[in-house]
PDB file of C-alpha atoms in Angstrom:
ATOM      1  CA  UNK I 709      49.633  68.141  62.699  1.00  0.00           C
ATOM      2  CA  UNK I 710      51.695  69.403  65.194  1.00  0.00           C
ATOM      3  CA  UNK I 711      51.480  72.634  67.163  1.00  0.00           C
ATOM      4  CA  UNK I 712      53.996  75.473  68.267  1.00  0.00           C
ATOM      5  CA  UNK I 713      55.197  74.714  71.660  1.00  0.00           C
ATOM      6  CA  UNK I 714      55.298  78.668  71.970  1.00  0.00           C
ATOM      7  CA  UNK I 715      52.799  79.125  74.874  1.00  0.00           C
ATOM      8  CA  UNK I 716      49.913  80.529  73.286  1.00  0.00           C
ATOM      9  CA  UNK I 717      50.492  79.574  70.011  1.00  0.00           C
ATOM     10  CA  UNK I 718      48.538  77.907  67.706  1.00  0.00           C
ATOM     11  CA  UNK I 719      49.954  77.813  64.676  1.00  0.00           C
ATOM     12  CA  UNK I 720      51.631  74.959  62.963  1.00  0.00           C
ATOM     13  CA  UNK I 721      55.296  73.766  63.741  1.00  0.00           C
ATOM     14  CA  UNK I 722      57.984  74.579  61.106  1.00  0.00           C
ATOM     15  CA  UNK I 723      60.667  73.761  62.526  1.00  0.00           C
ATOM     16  CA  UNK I 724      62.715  73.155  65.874  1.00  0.00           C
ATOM     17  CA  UNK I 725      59.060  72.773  67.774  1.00  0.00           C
ATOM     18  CA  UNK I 726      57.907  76.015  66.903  1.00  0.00           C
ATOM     19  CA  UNK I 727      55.639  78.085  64.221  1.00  0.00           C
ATOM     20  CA  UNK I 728      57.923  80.573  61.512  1.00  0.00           C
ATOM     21  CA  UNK I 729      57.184  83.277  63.516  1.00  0.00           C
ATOM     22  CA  UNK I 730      59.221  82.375  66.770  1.00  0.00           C
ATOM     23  CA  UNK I 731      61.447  80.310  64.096  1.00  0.00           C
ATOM     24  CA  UNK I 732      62.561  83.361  63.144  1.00  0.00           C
ATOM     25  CA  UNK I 733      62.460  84.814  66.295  1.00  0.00           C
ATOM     26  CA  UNK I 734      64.880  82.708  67.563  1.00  0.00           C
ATOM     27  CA  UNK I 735      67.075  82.572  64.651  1.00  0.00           C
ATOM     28  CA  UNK I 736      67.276  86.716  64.523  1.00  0.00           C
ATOM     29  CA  UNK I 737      67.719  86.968  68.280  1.00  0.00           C
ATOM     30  CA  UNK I 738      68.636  83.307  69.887  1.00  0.00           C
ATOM     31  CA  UNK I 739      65.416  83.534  71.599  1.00  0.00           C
ATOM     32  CA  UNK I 740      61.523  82.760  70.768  1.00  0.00           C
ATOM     33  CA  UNK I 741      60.468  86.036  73.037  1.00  0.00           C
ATOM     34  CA  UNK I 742      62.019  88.412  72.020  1.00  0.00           C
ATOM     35  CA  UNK I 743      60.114  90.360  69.048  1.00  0.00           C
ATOM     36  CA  UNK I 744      62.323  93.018  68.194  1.00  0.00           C
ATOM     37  CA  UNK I 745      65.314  94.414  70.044  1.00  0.00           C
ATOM     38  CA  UNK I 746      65.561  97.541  70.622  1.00  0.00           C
ATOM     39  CA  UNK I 747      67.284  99.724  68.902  1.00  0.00           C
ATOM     40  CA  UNK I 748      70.610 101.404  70.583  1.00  0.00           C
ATOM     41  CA  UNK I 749      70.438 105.000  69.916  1.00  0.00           C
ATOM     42  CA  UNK I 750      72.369 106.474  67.036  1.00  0.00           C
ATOM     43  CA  UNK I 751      75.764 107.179  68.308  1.00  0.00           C
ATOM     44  CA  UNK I 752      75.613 111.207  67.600  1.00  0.00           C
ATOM     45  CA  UNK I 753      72.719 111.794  69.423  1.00  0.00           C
ATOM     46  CA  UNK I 754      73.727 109.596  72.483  1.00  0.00           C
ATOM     47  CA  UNK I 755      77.126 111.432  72.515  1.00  0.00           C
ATOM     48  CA  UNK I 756      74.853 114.492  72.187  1.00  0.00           C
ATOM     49  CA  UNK I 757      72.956 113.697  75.335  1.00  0.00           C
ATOM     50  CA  UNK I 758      76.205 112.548  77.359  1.00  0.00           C
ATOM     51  CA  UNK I 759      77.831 116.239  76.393  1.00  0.00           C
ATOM     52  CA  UNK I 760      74.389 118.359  77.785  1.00  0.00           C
ATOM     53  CA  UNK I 761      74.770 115.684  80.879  1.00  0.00           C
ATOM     54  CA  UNK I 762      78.548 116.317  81.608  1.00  0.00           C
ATOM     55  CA  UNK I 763      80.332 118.860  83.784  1.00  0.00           C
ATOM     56  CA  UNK I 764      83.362 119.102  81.101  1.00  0.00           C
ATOM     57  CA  UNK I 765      84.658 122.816  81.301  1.00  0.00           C
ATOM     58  CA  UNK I 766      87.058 122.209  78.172  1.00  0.00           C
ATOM     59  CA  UNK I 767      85.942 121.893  74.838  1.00  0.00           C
ATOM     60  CA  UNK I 768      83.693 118.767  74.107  1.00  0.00           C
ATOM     61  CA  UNK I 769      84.587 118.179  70.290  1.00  0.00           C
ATOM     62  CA  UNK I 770      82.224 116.750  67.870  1.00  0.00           C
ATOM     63  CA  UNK I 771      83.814 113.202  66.614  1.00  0.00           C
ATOM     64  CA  UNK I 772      81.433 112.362  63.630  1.00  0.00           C
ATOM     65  CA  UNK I 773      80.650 114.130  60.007  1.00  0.00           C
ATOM     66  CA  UNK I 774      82.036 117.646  59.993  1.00  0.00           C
ATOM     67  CA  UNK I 775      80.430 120.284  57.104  1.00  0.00           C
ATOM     68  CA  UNK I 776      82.633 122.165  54.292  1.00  0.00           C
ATOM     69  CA  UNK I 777      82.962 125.051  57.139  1.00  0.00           C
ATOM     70  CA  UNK I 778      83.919 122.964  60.254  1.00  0.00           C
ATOM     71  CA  UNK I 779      80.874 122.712  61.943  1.00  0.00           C
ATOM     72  CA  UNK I 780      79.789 119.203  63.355  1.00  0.00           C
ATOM     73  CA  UNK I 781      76.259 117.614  61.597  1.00  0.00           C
ATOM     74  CA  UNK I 782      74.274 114.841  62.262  1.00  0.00           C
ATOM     75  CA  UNK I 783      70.917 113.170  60.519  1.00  0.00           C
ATOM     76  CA  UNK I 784      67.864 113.621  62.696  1.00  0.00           C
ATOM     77  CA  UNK I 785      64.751 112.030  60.544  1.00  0.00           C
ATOM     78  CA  UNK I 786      66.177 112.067  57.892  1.00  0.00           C
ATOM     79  CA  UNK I 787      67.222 116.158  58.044  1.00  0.00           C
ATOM     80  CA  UNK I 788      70.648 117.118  58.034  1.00  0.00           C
ATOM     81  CA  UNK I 789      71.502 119.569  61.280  1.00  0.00           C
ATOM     82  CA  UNK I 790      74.109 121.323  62.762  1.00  0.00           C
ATOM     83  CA  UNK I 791      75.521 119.340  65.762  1.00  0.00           C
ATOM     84  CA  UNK I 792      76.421 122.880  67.836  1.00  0.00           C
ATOM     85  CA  UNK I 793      72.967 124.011  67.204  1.00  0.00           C
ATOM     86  CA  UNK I 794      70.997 120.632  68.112  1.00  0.00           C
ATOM     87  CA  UNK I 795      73.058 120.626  71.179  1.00  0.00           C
ATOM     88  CA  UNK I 796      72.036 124.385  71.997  1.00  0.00           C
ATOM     89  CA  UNK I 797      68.321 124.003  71.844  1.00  0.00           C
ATOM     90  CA  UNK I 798      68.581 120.927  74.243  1.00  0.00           C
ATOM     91  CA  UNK I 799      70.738 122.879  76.575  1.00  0.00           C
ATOM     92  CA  UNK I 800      69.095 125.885  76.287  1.00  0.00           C
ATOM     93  CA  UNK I 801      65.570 126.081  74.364  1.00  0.00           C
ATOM     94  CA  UNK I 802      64.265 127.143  71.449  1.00  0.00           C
ATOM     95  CA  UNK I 803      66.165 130.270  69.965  1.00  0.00           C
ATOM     96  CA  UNK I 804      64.617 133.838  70.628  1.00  0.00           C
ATOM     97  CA  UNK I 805      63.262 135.223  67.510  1.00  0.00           C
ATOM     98  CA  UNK I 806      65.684 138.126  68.118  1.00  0.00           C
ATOM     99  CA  UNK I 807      68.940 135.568  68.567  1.00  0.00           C
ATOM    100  CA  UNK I 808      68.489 132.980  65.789  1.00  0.00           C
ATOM    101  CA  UNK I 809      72.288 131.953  65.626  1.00  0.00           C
ATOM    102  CA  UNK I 810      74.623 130.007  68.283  1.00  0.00           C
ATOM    103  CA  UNK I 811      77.765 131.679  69.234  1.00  0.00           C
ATOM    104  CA  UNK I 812      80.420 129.810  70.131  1.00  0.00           C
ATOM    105  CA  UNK I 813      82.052 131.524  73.360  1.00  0.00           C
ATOM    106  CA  UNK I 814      85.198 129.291  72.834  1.00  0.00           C
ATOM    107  CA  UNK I 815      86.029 129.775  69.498  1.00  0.00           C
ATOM    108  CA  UNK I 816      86.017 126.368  68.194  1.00  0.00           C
ATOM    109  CA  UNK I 817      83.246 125.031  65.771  1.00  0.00           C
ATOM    110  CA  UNK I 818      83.871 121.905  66.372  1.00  0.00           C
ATOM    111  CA  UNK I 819      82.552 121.877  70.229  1.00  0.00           C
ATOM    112  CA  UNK I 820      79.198 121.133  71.633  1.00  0.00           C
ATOM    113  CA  UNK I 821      79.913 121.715  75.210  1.00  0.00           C
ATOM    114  CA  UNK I 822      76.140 123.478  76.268  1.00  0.00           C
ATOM    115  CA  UNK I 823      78.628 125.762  78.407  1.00  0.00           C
ATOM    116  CA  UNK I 824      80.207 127.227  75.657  1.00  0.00           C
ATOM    117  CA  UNK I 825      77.466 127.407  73.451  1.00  0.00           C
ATOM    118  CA  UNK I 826      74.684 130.419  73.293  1.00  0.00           C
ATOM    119  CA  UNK I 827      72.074 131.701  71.266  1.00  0.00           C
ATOM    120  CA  UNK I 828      72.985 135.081  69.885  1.00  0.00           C
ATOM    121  CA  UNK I 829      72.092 137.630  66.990  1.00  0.00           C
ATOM    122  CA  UNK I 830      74.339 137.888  63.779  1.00  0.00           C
ATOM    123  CA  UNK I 831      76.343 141.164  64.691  1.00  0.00           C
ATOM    124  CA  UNK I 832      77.175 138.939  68.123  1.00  0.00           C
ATOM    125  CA  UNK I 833      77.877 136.285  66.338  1.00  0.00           C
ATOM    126  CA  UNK I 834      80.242 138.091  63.757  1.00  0.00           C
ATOM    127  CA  UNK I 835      81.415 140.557  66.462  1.00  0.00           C
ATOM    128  CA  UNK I 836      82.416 136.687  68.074  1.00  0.00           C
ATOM    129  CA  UNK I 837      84.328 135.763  65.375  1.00  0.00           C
ATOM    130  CA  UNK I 838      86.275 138.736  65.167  1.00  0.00           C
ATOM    131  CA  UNK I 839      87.259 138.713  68.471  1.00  0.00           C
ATOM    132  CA  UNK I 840      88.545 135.093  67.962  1.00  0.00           C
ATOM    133  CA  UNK I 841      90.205 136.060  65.020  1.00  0.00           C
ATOM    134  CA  UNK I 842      88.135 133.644  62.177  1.00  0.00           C
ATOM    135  CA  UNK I 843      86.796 136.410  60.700  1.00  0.00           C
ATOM    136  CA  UNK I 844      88.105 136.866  56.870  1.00  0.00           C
ATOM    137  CA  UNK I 845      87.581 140.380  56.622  1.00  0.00           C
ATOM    138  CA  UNK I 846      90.026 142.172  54.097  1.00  0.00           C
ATOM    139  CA  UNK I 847      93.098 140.299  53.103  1.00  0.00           C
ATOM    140  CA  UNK I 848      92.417 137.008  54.654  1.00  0.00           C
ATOM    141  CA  UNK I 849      89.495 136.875  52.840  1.00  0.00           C
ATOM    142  CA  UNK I 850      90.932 134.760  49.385  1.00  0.00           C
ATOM    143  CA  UNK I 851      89.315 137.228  46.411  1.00  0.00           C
ATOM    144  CA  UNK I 852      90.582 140.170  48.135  1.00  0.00           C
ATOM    145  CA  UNK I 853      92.874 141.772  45.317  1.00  0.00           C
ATOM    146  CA  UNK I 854      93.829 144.300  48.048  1.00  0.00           C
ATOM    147  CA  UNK I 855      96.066 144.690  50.631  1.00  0.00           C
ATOM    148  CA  UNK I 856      95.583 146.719  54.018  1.00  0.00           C
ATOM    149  CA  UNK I 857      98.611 149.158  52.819  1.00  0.00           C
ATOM    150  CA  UNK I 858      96.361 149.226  49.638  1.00  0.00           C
ATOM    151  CA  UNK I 859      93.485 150.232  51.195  1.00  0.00           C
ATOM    152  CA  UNK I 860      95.606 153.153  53.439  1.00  0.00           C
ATOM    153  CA  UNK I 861      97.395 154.442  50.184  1.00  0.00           C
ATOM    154  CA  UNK I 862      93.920 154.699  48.474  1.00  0.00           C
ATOM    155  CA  UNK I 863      92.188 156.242  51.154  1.00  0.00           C
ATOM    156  CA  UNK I 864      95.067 159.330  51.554  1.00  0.00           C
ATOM    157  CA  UNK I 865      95.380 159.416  47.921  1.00  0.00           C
ATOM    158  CA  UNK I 866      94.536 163.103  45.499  1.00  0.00           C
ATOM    159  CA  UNK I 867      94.115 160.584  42.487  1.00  0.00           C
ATOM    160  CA  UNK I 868      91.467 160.041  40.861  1.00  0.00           C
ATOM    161  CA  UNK I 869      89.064 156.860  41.381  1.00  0.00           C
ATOM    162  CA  UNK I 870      89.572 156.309  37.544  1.00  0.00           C
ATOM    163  CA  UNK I 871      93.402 156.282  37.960  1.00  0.00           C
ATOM    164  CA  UNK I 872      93.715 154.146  41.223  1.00  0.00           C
ATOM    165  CA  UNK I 873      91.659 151.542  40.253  1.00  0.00           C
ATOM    166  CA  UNK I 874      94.089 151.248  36.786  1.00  0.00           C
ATOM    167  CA  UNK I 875      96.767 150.979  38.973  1.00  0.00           C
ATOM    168  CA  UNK I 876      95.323 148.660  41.389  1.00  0.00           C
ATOM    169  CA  UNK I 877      93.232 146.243  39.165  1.00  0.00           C
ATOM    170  CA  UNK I 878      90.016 147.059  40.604  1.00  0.00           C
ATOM    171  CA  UNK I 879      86.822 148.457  39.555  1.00  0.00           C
ATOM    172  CA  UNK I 880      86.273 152.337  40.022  1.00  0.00           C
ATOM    173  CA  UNK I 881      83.010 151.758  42.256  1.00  0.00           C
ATOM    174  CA  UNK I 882      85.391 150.022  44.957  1.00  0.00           C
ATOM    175  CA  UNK I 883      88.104 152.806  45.070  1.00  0.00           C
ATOM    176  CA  UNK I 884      84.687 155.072  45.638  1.00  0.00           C
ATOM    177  CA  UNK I 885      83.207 151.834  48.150  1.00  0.00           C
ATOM    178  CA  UNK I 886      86.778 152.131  50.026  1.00  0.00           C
ATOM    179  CA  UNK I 887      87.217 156.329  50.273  1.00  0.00           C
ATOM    180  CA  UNK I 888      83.609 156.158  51.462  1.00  0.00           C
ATOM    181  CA  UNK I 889      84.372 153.771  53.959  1.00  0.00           C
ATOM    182  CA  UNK I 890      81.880 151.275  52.730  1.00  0.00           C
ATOM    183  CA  UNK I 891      84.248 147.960  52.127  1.00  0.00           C
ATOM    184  CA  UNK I 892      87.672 147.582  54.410  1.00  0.00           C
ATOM    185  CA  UNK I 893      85.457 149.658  57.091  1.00  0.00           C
ATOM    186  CA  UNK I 894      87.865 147.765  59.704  1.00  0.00           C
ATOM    187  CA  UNK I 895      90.639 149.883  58.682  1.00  0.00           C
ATOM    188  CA  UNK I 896      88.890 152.772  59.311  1.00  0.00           C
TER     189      UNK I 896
END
């Protein structure tokens, strides 16, 4: 019986010389050596590691799976996570207790640029969005039944709650939620 020709190998040949083991060895990889080669890195995370390494001032936008919202996501063992926030504790640690959300300082939910990104509380956060006008506060958001001339007419109104929210389609507690300054507060 005849023996691998792999050096150090004693098991029987199978075929081309050598045992099934570096058989298949060399039929996976063209080579009797090699065990396993390794395997590239998933392309999110390496394009994850090349935006924390580059010097890009612009917006780096995420290329792969975007969520319902915009945001970018990727698969790390076998969890779905946000791309922006991956890219943020990388960058810049582990969120403070206080700051649990990343702010974008660009606007764009889409980018993963480690300059642009920052860990920041929810009234930042939301104060962020305003300021880059995503927010959907009153008529941009799309079951608002009111307008913002609405909202003004109620508010200056002498009718009662009863009779403006007939005439407006709405429940009475909102026309009292709106005079008190509790919903449309941007208006105020």
């Amino acid at each position: 019986m005849k023996m691998c020709s792999a050096p150090n190998c004693q098991k029987p040949v199978c075929a081309r010389g050598v045992c099934r083991m570096h058989y298949g060895r060399w039929w996976r990889h063209g080579d009797i050596g090699i065990a396993r080669k390794p395997r590239p890195a998933h392309p999110a995370i390496a394009f994850c590691a090349d935006a924390i390494s580059s010097n890009i001032q612009g917006c780096i936008n995420w290329p792969f799976s975007i969520d319902g919202v915009g945001y970018g996501r990727l698969c790390l063992n076998g969890r779905r996570v946000s791309a922006h926030r991956y890219v943020c504790e990388i960058a810049h640690g582990r969120a403070p207790p206080e700051k649990g959300q990343v702010a974008h300082s660009c606007g764009n939910r889409r980018c993963v640029n480690p300059a642009h990104l920052r860990w920041a509380s929810q009234s930042e956060n939301e104060a962020d969005k305003i300021a880059h006008g995503r927010s959907i506060r009153g008529a941009a958001n799309g079951n608002a039944k009111l307008t913002a001339q609405d909202v003004c007419e109620i508010r200056s109104s002498q009718m009662s709650g009863a009779a403006l929210a007939r005439k407006f389609n709405v429940r009475d507690g909102q026309i009292s939620r709106i005079r008190k300054g509790q919903r449309w507060a941007h208006l105020s």
